[in-house]
Amino acid sequence: MPRPATRSLPRRLLHSGHPRRRGWHRLVPTWRFSLFSTLAVLLLGAGFFALGVVLVKVPDAHAAATAQRNTWLYRDGTVLAQTGQTNRQSVPLDQISAEAQHAVLAAEDRGFYREGAVNPAALLRAGWNTATGKGAQGGSTITQQYVKNAYLTQEQTVSRKVKEIFIAIKVDATLDKQEILANYLNTTYYGRGAYGIQAAAQAYFGVDASKLDAAQGAYLATLLNAPSVYDVSTATEAGKRAATARWNYVLDGMVQEGWLSAADRPATTFPQVRAPQPALGLSGQAGYLVDAAKDYLVSHKLVDEAALAKGGYRITLSIDPARQADLQTAVQRQLTDKLDAAKRPGDGDIQAGAVSVDPKTGAVLAMYGGADYTQHFINNATRRDYQAGSTFKPIALAAALENGAKTQDGRTVTPDTVYDGANRRPVRGGSAKPPYAPPNEGEAEYGQITLRQATDWSVNTAFAQLAQDTGLEKVKQSAIALGLPADTNELNVVPSLPLGVSMPSVLDMAGVYATLDNDGQQQAPYLVQSLQLDGADVPLPPRQSSRAVSEQTARQVTDMLRGVVADQGGTGWRAKELGRPAAGKTGTTDGNRSAWFVGYTPEVVTSVAMFGEQAGTGKQVTLSGTAGGGRVNGGGYPAQIWTAYMKSALQGTPVGRFTPPGAIAPDEAAADPSPTPSLRPGRPGPSPSATPQRPDTSPDSRSQAPSPTPEVPSEPPTRTPPVRPEEPSTPSTPVAPPTSPSRPSRPPVTPDPSRPSSNPPTTPVQPSGTGSSLTAVGEAA
């Protein structure tokens, strides 16, 4: 009997042991499938994460995150200028107040010290809030924010966010929390162009980051959320309310975390925020000071140019802000206020430079580089392209006295050695043929005069012979020992060397006279007082000091230079108005292209110079005609600027006394405030009835072939100097006359009729074989 027919079933169902799944049940995965799928996803995710950690490298911080400004400060810490494109000054964490640190943590990442580089819960919460319309939120930790600031961009993309997470994990593994926090505080933006908390502290409160209190720190932390919106100096009323609310949120967070006591919270009031300040640029004197300090750093190999350009330095200069202001005011009132280029085009060619130095330390106290750095980039205080004129003569004096120079007839040179001051007197003892024979100022004839008188009246012929008696090479080496750079332009061994044909800077000459003021101890002028990089001190080498000349030599020269100011007819007579013991020397060069006065008191040395520089071309031109006057001498405008500045700079300073020659130590109670009277022929003597004798200046009265200089008589000849052409530096019209006493009058001089006009020649008498560097100084007073 046949078997009943059965319905055919697929083999897989006949042997599976499971009922057949129908309908929607087929869409639900089995538990085994779910388990294996979850494990696969986790393994795949872990693999991708590990691959991301391996493949995503921590890049170098981009330039915008590391670029910093250099901050330049006066000696008292006042900011002078900031240079660089990015307003940032990185500082270590220990130079950021704890209150400011805690405020930022309370605002941005309260669990910073307890969590890793990424907070997954915060990321999910931020994502949910963004997706549900509660505003775009990042959910980033401080580590992530630092990574975004330093290594990535601010673009809002998924790829950037993924990179941020991976780099943050790596950074967190290589840096400790304090390093990350410091880096974040130094890279984040606070508004007003300020990057980093140090720049922000200065921009909003005018203090360093180390001085921020809780209220100020909380405000800066508030700005991180929306700098332009929360700047209460410029915000709308709504912005101010929002800033206040955020500020309170930060402070409450500090209390919650235990960083601010609940008792102190009510007493914490909203801080006073300063108004936005203009950028501290390089206009006025700031640019000259910054450039001079840069040159100092680079030339002394303290910082190379590349490192300085990268930024991050905090450079404190030796400049005293009060004396800097005094110097600027003196130049302005004594010179620039009197110039009018619109009426007198030549007034537009007048440049001035000045430097003031502490002779005991070498610190540069003040520097005037020109009217405005943004208009005239050459620093007139440091340029080395104009002759120094007779301000070089004290170097020749020091060389002669220090080296025991002897006259042509074998006498040892002293301040009272008698020299022949005849105009164009040929120098004896030299090898040049024909002999060097410089003119005196105005072709004046002086006859037999002491070295003191030759210094007072700046007699060229006497100093040309003195240098020959000393040895020109010794004069050059003395100049270097006293402080002139060895590579000074035209510092050559030529007969005209003592008359100032070399071209040192105003700063160089201040250093030379500071050595004399410091009893012969040479202390090179310095402009940088301290140096920091990223908040850490950079050690500066010890300042070198050396013995240039003996104390006795320095004191003798100082005593002689006091006569230039104090003696009858001294070329620096206007400086006597200072009313203190002072010494100095004038200098005016051939063609009247520069005029100098370098002088000092026991406390301060100041060098002042004027230069004729054609506007636009830079060509050296004459100073004659300045402010509508005539010839400009060192005893005119430069001496007036010097006197006005020194009056202000020394106000309130006790009157010091120079140590007289031969003394062991200064005795202020007994020191004579005037130069040594017993050794000064030509000064008004104790008998006012004495009648000065006019020197005989006829052609027959002076030897054409000078005989050996006679021995100094027991009573040196009392002689009043011949009058020179009137110094027109301070014309009566349109410029008001100086307020100093009337200049001592001199008897009129009778010029040599066989000589050319009183204007000295522009082409000197050239000894054969001396080369073109031998240039006579036509007017050297």
mmCIF file of N, CA and C in Angstrom, residues 500-546:
data_model
loop_
_atom_site.group_PDB
_atom_site.id
_atom_site.type_symbol
_atom_site.label_atom_id
_atom_site.label_comp_id
_atom_site.label_asym_id
_atom_site.label_seq_id
_atom_site.Cartn_x
_atom_site.Cartn_y
_atom_site.Cartn_z
ATOM 1 N N GLY A 500 90.764 116.506 15.622
ATOM 2 C CA GLY A 500 89.437 115.906 15.561
ATOM 3 C C GLY A 500 88.950 115.543 14.189
ATOM 4 N N VAL A 501 89.816 114.984 13.338
ATOM 5 C CA VAL A 501 89.379 114.562 12.011
ATOM 6 C C VAL A 501 88.709 113.190 12.037
ATOM 7 N N SER A 502 88.832 112.455 13.138
ATOM 8 C CA SER A 502 88.167 111.154 13.242
ATOM 9 C C SER A 502 86.676 111.359 13.466
ATOM 10 N N MET A 503 85.913 110.274 13.318
ATOM 11 C CA MET A 503 84.458 110.380 13.307
ATOM 12 C C MET A 503 83.804 109.449 14.323
ATOM 13 N N PRO A 504 83.987 109.695 15.588
ATOM 14 C CA PRO A 504 83.290 108.903 16.602
ATOM 15 C C PRO A 504 81.841 109.354 16.723
ATOM 16 N N SER A 505 81.051 108.577 17.421
ATOM 17 C CA SER A 505 79.658 108.961 17.666
ATOM 18 C C SER A 505 79.563 109.849 18.900
ATOM 19 N N VAL A 506 78.411 110.453 19.057
ATOM 20 C CA VAL A 506 78.142 111.234 20.269
ATOM 21 C C VAL A 506 78.245 110.325 21.494
ATOM 22 N N LEU A 507 77.767 109.092 21.361
ATOM 23 C CA LEU A 507 77.872 108.124 22.457
ATOM 24 C C LEU A 507 79.321 107.772 22.746
ATOM 25 N N ASP A 508 80.129 107.596 21.699
ATOM 26 C CA ASP A 508 81.550 107.299 21.897
ATOM 27 C C ASP A 508 82.242 108.409 22.682
ATOM 28 N N MET A 509 81.975 109.655 22.322
ATOM 29 C CA MET A 509 82.632 110.767 22.998
ATOM 30 C C MET A 509 82.150 110.903 24.434
ATOM 31 N N ALA A 510 80.889 110.588 24.678
ATOM 32 C CA ALA A 510 80.416 110.582 26.072
ATOM 33 C C ALA A 510 81.198 109.551 26.880
ATOM 34 N N GLY A 511 81.493 108.415 26.278
ATOM 35 C CA GLY A 511 82.273 107.397 26.973
ATOM 36 C C GLY A 511 83.691 107.835 27.269
ATOM 37 N N VAL A 512 84.326 108.550 26.339
ATOM 38 C CA VAL A 512 85.694 109.046 26.552
ATOM 39 C C VAL A 512 85.722 110.030 27.717
ATOM 40 N N TYR A 513 84.811 110.982 27.723
ATOM 41 C CA TYR A 513 84.790 111.985 28.788
ATOM 42 C C TYR A 513 84.365 111.365 30.122
ATOM 43 N N ALA A 514 83.560 110.316 30.063
ATOM 44 C CA ALA A 514 83.203 109.607 31.296
ATOM 45 C C ALA A 514 84.428 108.967 31.925
ATOM 46 N N THR A 515 85.355 108.492 31.104
ATOM 47 C CA THR A 515 86.597 107.930 31.628
ATOM 48 C C THR A 515 87.407 108.991 32.353
ATOM 49 N N LEU A 516 87.477 110.169 31.786
ATOM 50 C CA LEU A 516 88.190 111.260 32.457
ATOM 51 C C LEU A 516 87.483 111.637 33.758
ATOM 52 N N ASP A 517 86.162 111.682 33.721
ATOM 53 C CA ASP A 517 85.383 112.030 34.912
ATOM 54 C C ASP A 517 85.525 110.969 35.994
ATOM 55 N N ASN A 518 85.771 109.728 35.572
ATOM 56 C CA ASN A 518 85.885 108.599 36.504
ATOM 57 C C ASN A 518 87.327 108.349 36.899
ATOM 58 N N ASP A 519 88.120 109.420 36.948
ATOM 59 C CA ASP A 519 89.526 109.332 37.371
ATOM 60 C C ASP A 519 90.330 108.360 36.529
ATOM 61 N N GLY A 520 90.030 108.287 35.228
ATOM 62 C CA GLY A 520 90.840 107.484 34.318
ATOM 63 C C GLY A 520 90.459 106.025 34.225
ATOM 64 N N GLN A 521 89.434 105.601 34.958
ATOM 65 C CA GLN A 521 88.977 104.210 34.894
ATOM 66 C C GLN A 521 87.921 104.106 33.793
ATOM 67 N N GLN A 522 88.254 103.358 32.745
ATOM 68 C CA GLN A 522 87.353 103.270 31.602
ATOM 69 C C GLN A 522 86.255 102.249 31.861
ATOM 70 N N GLN A 523 85.020 102.698 31.784
ATOM 71 C CA GLN A 523 83.840 101.844 31.951
ATOM 72 C C GLN A 523 82.973 102.076 30.722
ATOM 73 N N ALA A 524 82.942 101.118 29.822
ATOM 74 C CA ALA A 524 82.234 101.305 28.556
ATOM 75 C C ALA A 524 80.759 101.588 28.805
ATOM 76 N N PRO A 525 80.189 102.567 28.117
ATOM 77 C CA PRO A 525 78.764 102.840 28.275
ATOM 78 C C PRO A 525 77.923 101.621 27.892
ATOM 79 N N TYR A 526 76.873 101.380 28.638
ATOM 80 C CA TYR A 526 75.975 100.264 28.306
ATOM 81 C C TYR A 526 74.548 100.765 28.290
ATOM 82 N N LEU A 527 73.716 100.100 27.503
ATOM 83 C CA LEU A 527 72.339 100.528 27.305
ATOM 84 C C LEU A 527 71.336 99.494 27.798
ATOM 85 N N VAL A 528 71.763 98.239 27.946
ATOM 86 C CA VAL A 528 70.856 97.172 28.378
ATOM 87 C C VAL A 528 71.173 96.800 29.815
ATOM 88 N N GLN A 529 70.193 96.970 30.676
ATOM 89 C CA GLN A 529 70.368 96.720 32.105
ATOM 90 C C GLN A 529 70.060 95.278 32.479
ATOM 91 N N SER A 530 69.012 94.694 31.873
ATOM 92 C CA SER A 530 68.685 93.298 32.129
ATOM 93 C C SER A 530 67.955 92.733 30.924
ATOM 94 N N LEU A 531 67.936 91.391 30.852
ATOM 95 C CA LEU A 531 67.382 90.707 29.694
ATOM 96 C C LEU A 531 66.660 89.456 30.153
ATOM 97 N N GLN A 532 65.448 89.262 29.638
ATOM 98 C CA GLN A 532 64.675 88.057 29.930
ATOM 99 C C GLN A 532 64.156 87.463 28.631
ATOM 100 N N LEU A 533 64.058 86.154 28.602
ATOM 101 C CA LEU A 533 63.468 85.436 27.477
ATOM 102 C C LEU A 533 62.393 84.521 28.019
ATOM 103 N N ASP A 534 61.170 84.720 27.556
ATOM 104 C CA ASP A 534 60.024 83.936 28.028
ATOM 105 C C ASP A 534 59.941 83.935 29.551
ATOM 106 N N GLY A 535 60.256 85.073 30.144
ATOM 107 C CA GLY A 535 60.132 85.231 31.584
ATOM 108 C C GLY A 535 61.327 84.798 32.389
ATOM 109 N N ALA A 536 62.312 84.158 31.762
ATOM 110 C CA ALA A 536 63.501 83.689 32.488
ATOM 111 C C ALA A 536 64.659 84.651 32.247
ATOM 112 N N ASP A 537 65.415 84.951 33.283
ATOM 113 C CA ASP A 537 66.555 85.858 33.164
ATOM 114 C C ASP A 537 67.629 85.268 32.260
ATOM 115 N N VAL A 538 68.136 86.097 31.370
ATOM 116 C CA VAL A 538 69.284 85.733 30.542
ATOM 117 C C VAL A 538 70.497 86.401 31.173
ATOM 118 N N PRO A 539 71.468 85.622 31.648
ATOM 119 C CA PRO A 539 72.612 86.247 32.323
ATOM 120 C C PRO A 539 73.421 87.116 31.370
ATOM 121 N N LEU A 540 73.769 88.290 31.840
ATOM 122 C CA LEU A 540 74.616 89.197 31.072
ATOM 123 C C LEU A 540 76.047 89.081 31.570
ATOM 124 N N PRO A 541 77.017 89.168 30.681
ATOM 125 C CA PRO A 541 78.411 89.086 31.127
ATOM 126 C C PRO A 541 78.756 90.260 32.025
ATOM 127 N N PRO A 542 79.686 90.060 32.945
ATOM 128 C CA PRO A 542 80.081 91.183 33.815
ATOM 129 C C PRO A 542 80.657 92.323 32.988
ATOM 130 N N ARG A 543 80.344 93.522 33.381
ATOM 131 C CA ARG A 543 80.833 94.684 32.650
ATOM 132 C C ARG A 543 82.317 94.884 32.942
ATOM 133 N N GLN A 544 83.069 95.093 31.874
ATOM 134 C CA GLN A 544 84.509 95.208 31.989
ATOM 135 C C GLN A 544 84.925 96.644 32.284
ATOM 136 N N SER A 545 85.916 96.784 33.124
ATOM 137 C CA SER A 545 86.475 98.085 33.459
ATOM 138 C C SER A 545 87.990 97.982 33.352
ATOM 139 N N SER A 546 88.613 99.027 32.855
ATOM 140 C CA SER A 546 90.071 98.993 32.701
ATOM 141 C C SER A 546 90.647 100.377 32.994
#
